[in-house]
Amino acid sequence: MPTDITVAPAMTRFYGPFNQRALLDAIRSFLQGEGFDDVQEPSYKHKVGGEGADIEIKMETDRKLNDYVKYFMNVEIRISDMKDVEVVHNGEKRKMQHGRVQVSVSGKAQLDYQKHFEGNKFLKALHDFYHKSIIKMRVEEYYDYIHSRILRLQRVVRETLGSEVNG
Amino acid sequence: MVERILPRGMPDPDAKFTIVYKDVYSWSYFYKLLHEWLLDNKYCSEKDEDFKEILFEQVERPFGAEIWLRWRLTKSDIGPYKELFQYDLDINFHILGQKEVEVVSGGKKYKADKGELEIEAIAWVTLDPKKKIKEHWLAKHFEDFIFKVFLKKKVKQHKKQLAYEIQRLQEAVKTYLKLEAYLPERELGEYYQKRDQT
């Protein structure tokens, strides 16, 4: 049975002017740059209401490290009360959006994704022994890898959102 | 939420997406546009009677029409070993509170629809759809070997191809609805109208 090593999600909240296109491109580029080539978007919601548009986008991607370990990254973007605005920056007019942005980044490493240790109690016991004794240190490395990618992506998101304000 | 109908016997889809959109659109134009995309990509034939729309239900409610629509599509002509692979695509629509409205775009008045449109697409690669291997006296004993070892690369290639096609379908929907899309070339970007008639 595959074992998931889950990393706690990192959250970014922002209120103000931002560039939706730049934000989505930055997230995609970061993931692709990290070797997560196939970024899927299983859900996209866009609802226009009285206060502006509410948008919810989910992105999912995975990457094989080897025949035993697979990394998963999930990004959930929620934008509420979004309106198109024109912002003057250095004397230049820019089309941007204004609203509340919440970006949640989570991830996990999945061990034994090909289910080699499935079938009987002996294999299950071997699986536990393998994880707890033989590759224990490496399991921590897998956790660190995902954790550092989550934090890096969070920084990219903050820089992209923040740069719209700071220039 | 569209009622989940598990694809015909397949627990895990190879590609899927959901788009929920609440604003103004033209339902009839959107319907035609998707039909054209499916026709161009060989998921259906030109004959209307062959198009598998297995459900169309419209209920008029005080806040507008509620519509359910289910399409079950299949693509068989997919390159080498074509008898052993088939793409299946289920598209479910659920529209809430759809009403006719008049919109002004570019100084002209147009009739359009307003409501909450949900599109769910689920796709998967079906192996041995015609049971050529399952029913062969000798090959049936090596079915696992054939797909997991001998044709492993082909299976992977088809799953990738299907995922790409479903991404293109998603982009076509997004292009019409003017949502953020990513492919370098916009699917149906130049020829078809967008929701605001541009």
Short mmCIF file of C-alpha atoms in Angstrom, two decimals:
data_model
loop_
_atom_site.label_atom_id
_atom_site.label_comp_id
_atom_site.label_asym_id
_atom_site.label_seq_id
_atom_site.Cartn_x
_atom_site.Cartn_y
_atom_site.Cartn_z
CA MET A 1 0.00 0.00 0.00
CA PRO A 2 1.44 3.43 -0.92
CA THR A 3 2.57 5.56 2.03
CA ASP A 4 2.01 9.29 1.93
CA ILE A 5 4.41 11.71 3.60
CA THR A 6 2.30 14.81 3.79
CA VAL A 7 3.64 18.30 4.37
CA ALA A 8 1.45 20.93 6.03
CA PRO A 9 0.13 23.48 3.54
CA ALA A 10 1.51 27.00 3.35
CA MET A 11 -0.93 29.83 3.00
CA THR A 12 -0.57 33.30 1.50
CA ARG A 13 -3.25 35.96 1.82
CA PHE A 14 -3.22 39.23 -0.04
CA TYR A 15 -5.62 42.11 -0.53
CA GLY A 16 -5.00 44.76 -3.13
CA PRO A 17 -4.08 45.15 -6.78
CA PHE A 18 -2.43 42.21 -8.50
CA ASN A 19 -1.97 40.71 -11.94
CA GLN A 20 -3.93 37.47 -12.25
CA ARG A 21 -2.15 36.36 -15.39
CA ALA A 22 1.28 37.00 -13.87
CA LEU A 23 0.35 35.10 -10.71
CA LEU A 24 -0.85 32.01 -12.59
CA ASP A 25 2.14 32.11 -14.94
CA ALA A 26 4.57 32.42 -12.03
CA ILE A 27 3.10 29.37 -10.29
CA ARG A 28 3.16 27.29 -13.47
CA SER A 29 6.68 28.37 -14.39
CA PHE A 30 7.95 27.52 -10.92
CA LEU A 31 6.40 24.04 -11.00
CA GLN A 32 7.68 23.36 -14.51
CA GLY A 33 11.11 24.62 -13.54
CA GLU A 34 11.15 22.09 -10.71
CA GLY A 35 10.49 19.24 -13.11
CA PHE A 36 6.71 19.01 -12.59
CA ASP A 37 6.10 19.13 -16.32
CA ASP A 38 2.47 18.18 -16.48
CA VAL A 39 0.47 20.71 -14.47
CA GLN A 40 -3.21 19.78 -14.49
CA GLU A 41 -6.04 22.11 -13.62
CA PRO A 42 -8.84 19.80 -12.48
CA SER A 43 -11.11 22.59 -11.33
CA TYR A 44 -11.69 26.18 -12.45
CA LYS A 45 -14.56 28.20 -11.05
CA HIS A 46 -15.42 31.71 -12.14
CA LYS A 47 -18.54 33.32 -10.73
CA VAL A 48 -19.50 36.91 -11.22
CA GLY A 49 -21.50 38.47 -8.39
CA GLY A 50 -22.35 41.91 -7.06
CA GLU A 51 -18.94 42.59 -5.46
CA GLY A 52 -16.89 41.31 -8.39
CA ALA A 53 -15.78 37.90 -9.60
CA ASP A 54 -15.02 34.96 -7.34
CA ILE A 55 -12.43 32.60 -8.77
CA GLU A 56 -11.25 29.25 -7.52
CA ILE A 57 -8.49 27.41 -9.34
CA LYS A 58 -6.95 24.10 -8.35
CA MET A 59 -3.68 22.92 -9.81
CA GLU A 60 -2.25 19.43 -9.42
CA THR A 61 0.99 18.00 -10.58
CA ASP A 62 3.26 15.08 -9.84
CA ARG A 63 6.77 13.98 -10.62
CA LYS A 64 8.49 10.63 -10.34
CA LEU A 65 11.76 10.67 -8.44
CA ASN A 66 12.41 6.99 -9.10
CA ASP A 67 10.46 3.74 -9.32
CA TYR A 68 9.60 3.96 -5.64
CA VAL A 69 8.98 7.63 -4.85
CA LYS A 70 6.65 10.15 -6.42
CA TYR A 71 6.21 13.81 -5.46
CA PHE A 72 2.86 15.59 -5.59
CA MET A 73 2.20 19.32 -5.41
CA ASN A 74 -1.20 20.98 -5.12
CA VAL A 75 -1.98 24.65 -5.40
CA GLU A 76 -5.35 26.14 -4.58
CA ILE A 77 -6.01 29.75 -5.53
CA ARG A 78 -9.09 31.57 -4.30
CA ILE A 79 -9.77 35.10 -5.41
CA SER A 80 -12.82 36.93 -4.18
CA ASP A 81 -14.37 40.30 -5.03
CA MET A 82 -12.08 40.58 -8.03
CA LYS A 83 -12.48 43.59 -10.28
CA ASP A 84 -10.49 44.87 -13.24
CA VAL A 85 -8.74 48.11 -12.37
CA GLU A 86 -6.25 50.46 -13.98
CA VAL A 87 -3.21 51.22 -11.89
CA VAL A 88 -0.76 54.00 -12.68
CA HIS A 89 2.78 52.81 -12.09
CA ASN A 90 5.76 55.07 -12.91
CA GLY A 91 3.43 57.24 -14.97
CA GLU A 92 2.31 54.23 -16.99
CA LYS A 93 -1.25 52.85 -16.94
CA ARG A 94 -1.52 49.13 -16.32
CA LYS A 95 -4.55 46.86 -16.48
CA MET A 96 -4.67 44.83 -13.30
CA GLN A 97 -7.08 43.16 -10.94
CA HIS A 98 -8.03 44.08 -7.43
CA GLY A 99 -9.37 41.69 -4.82
CA ARG A 100 -8.66 39.23 -2.04
CA VAL A 101 -6.24 36.49 -2.99
CA GLN A 102 -5.61 33.35 -1.01
CA VAL A 103 -3.05 30.84 -2.26
CA SER A 104 -2.59 27.54 -0.50
CA VAL A 105 0.31 25.29 -1.48
CA SER A 106 0.52 21.71 -0.27
CA GLY A 107 2.40 18.62 -1.25
CA LYS A 108 3.36 15.10 -0.40
CA ALA A 109 5.83 12.39 -1.24
CA GLN A 110 4.30 9.02 -1.99
CA LEU A 111 6.37 5.93 -1.30
CA ASP A 112 5.72 2.65 -3.05
CA TYR A 113 3.35 4.23 -5.57
CA GLN A 114 3.63 1.16 -7.77
CA LYS A 115 2.33 -0.99 -4.90
CA HIS A 116 5.21 -3.45 -4.82
CA PHE A 117 4.57 -4.19 -1.15
CA GLU A 118 0.96 -5.13 -1.56
CA GLY A 119 -0.51 -8.59 -1.36
CA ASN A 120 0.14 -10.27 1.95
CA LYS A 121 1.07 -9.66 5.58
CA PHE A 122 4.71 -10.58 5.05
CA LEU A 123 5.13 -7.93 2.36
CA LYS A 124 3.38 -5.38 4.60
CA ALA A 125 5.75 -6.16 7.47
CA LEU A 126 8.68 -5.92 5.07
CA HIS A 127 7.33 -2.58 3.86
CA ASP A 128 7.21 -1.20 7.44
CA PHE A 129 10.71 -2.50 8.15
CA TYR A 130 12.05 -1.02 4.93
CA HIS A 131 10.61 2.42 5.70
CA LYS A 132 11.45 2.55 9.39
CA SER A 133 14.91 1.03 9.27
CA ILE A 134 16.50 0.95 5.84
CA ILE A 135 15.38 4.19 4.17
CA LYS A 136 14.50 6.17 7.30
CA MET A 137 16.98 8.94 6.56
CA ARG A 138 15.93 9.14 2.96
CA VAL A 139 12.27 9.47 3.96
CA GLU A 140 13.27 12.63 5.84
CA GLU A 141 15.02 13.88 2.71
CA TYR A 142 11.82 13.36 0.71
CA TYR A 143 9.92 15.36 3.30
CA ASP A 144 12.51 18.13 3.19
CA TYR A 145 12.40 18.24 -0.59
CA ILE A 146 8.64 18.80 -0.67
CA HIS A 147 8.75 21.18 2.28
CA SER A 148 11.42 23.35 0.67
CA ARG A 149 9.54 23.41 -2.67
CA ILE A 150 6.37 24.50 -0.88
CA LEU A 151 8.21 27.33 0.86
CA ARG A 152 9.94 28.39 -2.35
CA LEU A 153 6.66 28.45 -4.24
CA GLN A 154 5.08 30.42 -1.44
CA ARG A 155 7.92 32.96 -1.77
CA VAL A 156 7.37 33.16 -5.53
CA VAL A 157 3.65 33.80 -4.93
CA ARG A 158 4.40 36.51 -2.36
CA GLU A 159 6.98 38.15 -4.60
CA THR A 160 4.59 38.13 -7.57
CA LEU A 161 1.75 39.58 -5.54
CA GLY A 162 4.00 41.98 -3.65
CA SER A 163 5.89 43.20 -6.72
CA GLU A 164 2.63 44.50 -8.15
CA VAL A 165 2.43 46.87 -5.22
CA ASN A 166 6.10 47.59 -4.59
CA GLY A 167 7.07 47.81 -8.24
CA MET B 1 -22.58 19.80 -8.37
CA VAL B 2 -22.88 17.39 -11.28
CA GLU B 3 -23.80 13.94 -10.07
CA ARG B 4 -20.69 11.82 -10.42
CA ILE B 5 -21.18 8.95 -12.79
CA LEU B 6 -18.17 6.72 -12.68
CA PRO B 7 -16.85 6.17 -16.15
CA ARG B 8 -17.86 2.85 -17.58
CA GLY B 9 -16.12 0.48 -15.21
CA MET B 10 -12.96 2.58 -14.83
CA PRO B 11 -12.30 3.70 -11.26
CA ASP B 12 -9.51 6.12 -12.03
CA PRO B 13 -9.79 8.57 -14.94
CA ASP B 14 -6.68 9.39 -16.95
CA ALA B 15 -7.67 13.03 -17.34
CA LYS B 16 -10.45 15.20 -16.00
CA PHE B 17 -11.44 18.78 -15.36
CA THR B 18 -14.32 20.81 -14.05
CA ILE B 19 -15.12 24.39 -14.98
CA VAL B 20 -17.78 26.39 -13.20
CA TYR B 21 -18.73 29.71 -14.72
CA LYS B 22 -21.39 32.12 -13.54
CA ASP B 23 -22.02 35.08 -15.82
CA VAL B 24 -23.28 35.79 -19.33
CA TYR B 25 -22.73 33.37 -22.23
CA SER B 26 -24.60 32.05 -25.24
CA TRP B 27 -25.63 28.50 -24.48
CA SER B 28 -26.57 27.62 -28.07
CA TYR B 29 -23.28 28.98 -29.44
CA PHE B 30 -21.26 27.26 -26.73
CA TYR B 31 -23.06 23.97 -27.44
CA LYS B 32 -22.24 24.23 -31.16
CA LEU B 33 -18.64 25.21 -30.46
CA LEU B 34 -18.03 22.17 -28.27
CA HIS B 35 -19.73 19.93 -30.81
CA GLU B 36 -17.43 21.30 -33.52
CA TRP B 37 -14.36 20.69 -31.36
CA LEU B 38 -15.42 17.10 -30.73
CA LEU B 39 -16.09 16.61 -34.43
CA ASP B 40 -12.71 18.09 -35.42
CA ASN B 41 -11.00 15.81 -32.92
CA LYS B 42 -12.91 12.71 -34.05
CA TYR B 43 -14.84 12.11 -30.84
CA CYS B 44 -18.06 12.00 -32.85
CA SER B 45 -19.15 11.68 -36.44
CA GLU B 46 -20.94 14.17 -38.66
CA LYS B 47 -24.20 12.25 -38.32
CA ASP B 48 -26.35 13.79 -35.62
CA GLU B 49 -28.09 10.48 -34.91
CA ASP B 50 -24.71 8.96 -33.90
CA PHE B 51 -24.01 11.65 -31.33
CA LYS B 52 -24.39 10.10 -27.92
CA GLU B 53 -26.28 12.67 -25.92
CA ILE B 54 -27.71 10.25 -23.42
CA LEU B 55 -29.52 12.81 -21.29
CA PHE B 56 -31.07 16.20 -21.84
CA GLU B 57 -33.30 17.41 -19.07
CA GLN B 58 -34.59 20.92 -18.62
CA VAL B 59 -36.68 21.99 -15.66
CA GLU B 60 -38.10 25.50 -15.49
CA ARG B 61 -37.70 26.93 -12.00
CA PRO B 62 -38.63 30.35 -10.58
CA PHE B 63 -34.98 31.48 -10.68
CA GLY B 64 -34.40 30.21 -14.23
CA ALA B 65 -33.99 26.94 -16.09
CA GLU B 66 -32.03 24.04 -14.67
CA ILE B 67 -30.47 21.87 -17.35
CA TRP B 68 -28.65 18.55 -17.22
CA LEU B 69 -26.84 17.20 -20.22
CA ARG B 70 -24.66 14.12 -20.60
CA TRP B 71 -22.48 13.23 -23.54
CA ARG B 72 -20.71 9.89 -23.87
CA LEU B 73 -18.07 9.99 -26.55
CA THR B 74 -15.56 7.61 -27.98
CA LYS B 75 -12.53 7.96 -30.20
CA SER B 76 -11.22 4.77 -31.82
CA ASP B 77 -9.07 5.86 -34.72
CA ILE B 78 -5.89 6.54 -32.75
CA GLY B 79 -2.81 5.41 -34.61
CA PRO B 80 -0.89 2.14 -34.36
CA TYR B 81 -2.50 -0.80 -32.53
CA LYS B 82 -5.74 1.13 -32.94
CA GLU B 83 -7.83 -1.96 -32.28
CA LEU B 84 -6.31 -2.27 -28.81
CA PHE B 85 -6.90 1.30 -27.63
CA GLN B 86 -9.86 3.58 -27.38
CA TYR B 87 -10.38 7.00 -25.79
CA ASP B 88 -13.60 7.43 -23.84
CA LEU B 89 -14.79 10.86 -22.89
CA ASP B 90 -17.76 11.68 -20.67
CA ILE B 91 -18.93 15.28 -20.57
CA ASN B 92 -21.57 16.33 -18.06
CA PHE B 93 -23.22 19.72 -18.01
CA HIS B 94 -25.29 21.18 -15.25
CA ILE B 95 -26.73 24.65 -15.63
CA LEU B 96 -28.47 26.47 -12.81
CA GLY B 97 -30.79 29.44 -13.09
CA GLN B 98 -30.37 30.06 -16.80
CA LYS B 99 -32.30 33.05 -18.12
CA GLU B 100 -32.32 34.88 -21.42
CA VAL B 101 -30.79 38.33 -21.24
CA GLU B 102 -29.87 41.07 -23.69
CA VAL B 103 -26.30 42.28 -23.71
CA VAL B 104 -24.65 45.14 -25.53
CA SER B 105 -21.25 44.48 -27.04
CA GLY B 106 -19.50 46.81 -29.46
CA GLY B 107 -22.60 49.01 -29.62
CA LYS B 108 -24.82 46.12 -30.73
CA LYS B 109 -27.51 44.28 -28.81
CA TYR B 110 -27.27 40.50 -28.58
CA LYS B 111 -29.46 37.84 -27.02
CA ALA B 112 -27.53 35.76 -24.53
CA ASP B 113 -28.01 33.57 -21.46
CA LYS B 114 -27.13 34.19 -17.86
CA GLY B 115 -26.68 31.44 -15.33
CA GLU B 116 -24.26 29.13 -13.60
CA LEU B 117 -22.71 26.68 -16.02
CA GLU B 118 -20.78 23.65 -14.81
CA ILE B 119 -18.87 21.45 -17.23
CA GLU B 120 -17.22 18.26 -16.10
CA ALA B 121 -15.10 16.15 -18.43
CA ILE B 122 -13.76 12.73 -17.50
CA ALA B 123 -11.62 10.73 -19.89
CA TRP B 124 -9.73 7.48 -19.87
CA VAL B 125 -7.95 5.09 -22.18
CA THR B 126 -9.78 1.81 -22.59
CA LEU B 127 -7.54 -1.16 -23.31
CA ASP B 128 -8.72 -3.85 -25.67
CA PRO B 129 -12.19 -2.33 -26.29
CA LYS B 130 -13.13 -4.92 -28.91
CA LYS B 131 -11.94 -7.80 -26.71
CA LYS B 132 -9.52 -8.98 -29.39
CA ILE B 133 -7.12 -10.18 -26.73
CA LYS B 134 -9.63 -11.17 -24.06
CA GLU B 135 -11.37 -13.53 -26.43
CA HIS B 136 -8.31 -14.91 -28.20
CA TRP B 137 -7.63 -18.54 -27.20
CA LEU B 138 -3.92 -17.95 -26.57
CA ALA B 139 -3.48 -14.19 -26.05
CA LYS B 140 -6.05 -14.07 -23.24
CA HIS B 141 -3.52 -15.79 -20.95
CA PHE B 142 -0.97 -13.03 -21.58
CA GLU B 143 -3.26 -10.01 -21.32
CA ASP B 144 -1.37 -8.54 -18.35
CA PHE B 145 1.99 -9.17 -20.01
CA ILE B 146 0.83 -7.54 -23.25
CA PHE B 147 -0.35 -4.29 -21.66
CA LYS B 148 2.04 -4.04 -18.71
CA VAL B 149 5.24 -5.12 -20.43
CA PHE B 150 5.02 -5.48 -24.21
CA LEU B 151 2.83 -2.40 -24.85
CA LYS B 152 3.74 -0.50 -21.69
CA LYS B 153 5.21 2.45 -23.61
CA LYS B 154 2.23 2.60 -25.96
CA VAL B 155 -0.19 2.67 -23.01
CA LYS B 156 1.79 5.50 -21.42
CA GLN B 157 1.94 7.37 -24.72
CA HIS B 158 -1.83 7.08 -25.21
CA LYS B 159 -2.52 8.30 -21.68
CA LYS B 160 -0.31 11.32 -22.31
CA GLN B 161 -1.95 12.00 -25.64
CA LEU B 162 -5.40 11.79 -24.08
CA ALA B 163 -4.39 14.13 -21.23
CA TYR B 164 -3.14 16.63 -23.82
CA GLU B 165 -6.38 16.41 -25.81
CA ILE B 166 -8.42 16.98 -22.67
CA GLN B 167 -6.25 19.96 -21.81
CA ARG B 168 -6.96 21.35 -25.28
CA LEU B 169 -10.67 20.84 -24.72
CA GLN B 170 -10.36 22.68 -21.42
CA GLU B 171 -8.54 25.51 -23.21
CA ALA B 172 -11.29 25.67 -25.85
CA VAL B 173 -13.90 26.11 -23.12
CA LYS B 174 -11.74 28.69 -21.35
CA THR B 175 -11.06 30.58 -24.57
CA TYR B 176 -14.78 30.92 -25.24
CA LEU B 177 -15.51 31.96 -21.65
CA LYS B 178 -12.50 34.32 -21.66
CA LEU B 179 -10.81 32.65 -18.70
CA GLU B 180 -7.05 32.44 -18.19
CA ALA B 181 -5.54 29.75 -20.45
CA TYR B 182 -1.97 28.50 -20.83
CA LEU B 183 -1.30 26.70 -24.09
CA PRO B 184 0.98 28.77 -26.35
CA GLU B 185 -1.65 28.73 -29.07
CA ARG B 186 -5.21 29.38 -27.96
CA GLU B 187 -7.54 26.50 -28.79
CA LEU B 188 -10.31 27.70 -31.16
CA GLY B 189 -8.87 31.13 -30.52
CA GLU B 190 -9.13 32.86 -33.86
CA TYR B 191 -12.07 31.43 -35.73
CA TYR B 192 -14.80 31.20 -33.10
CA GLN B 193 -16.43 34.01 -31.19
CA LYS B 194 -15.90 34.53 -27.48
CA ARG B 195 -18.70 34.94 -25.00
CA ASP B 196 -18.74 38.73 -25.50
CA GLN B 197 -19.18 38.31 -29.29
CA THR B 198 -15.61 39.47 -30.04
#
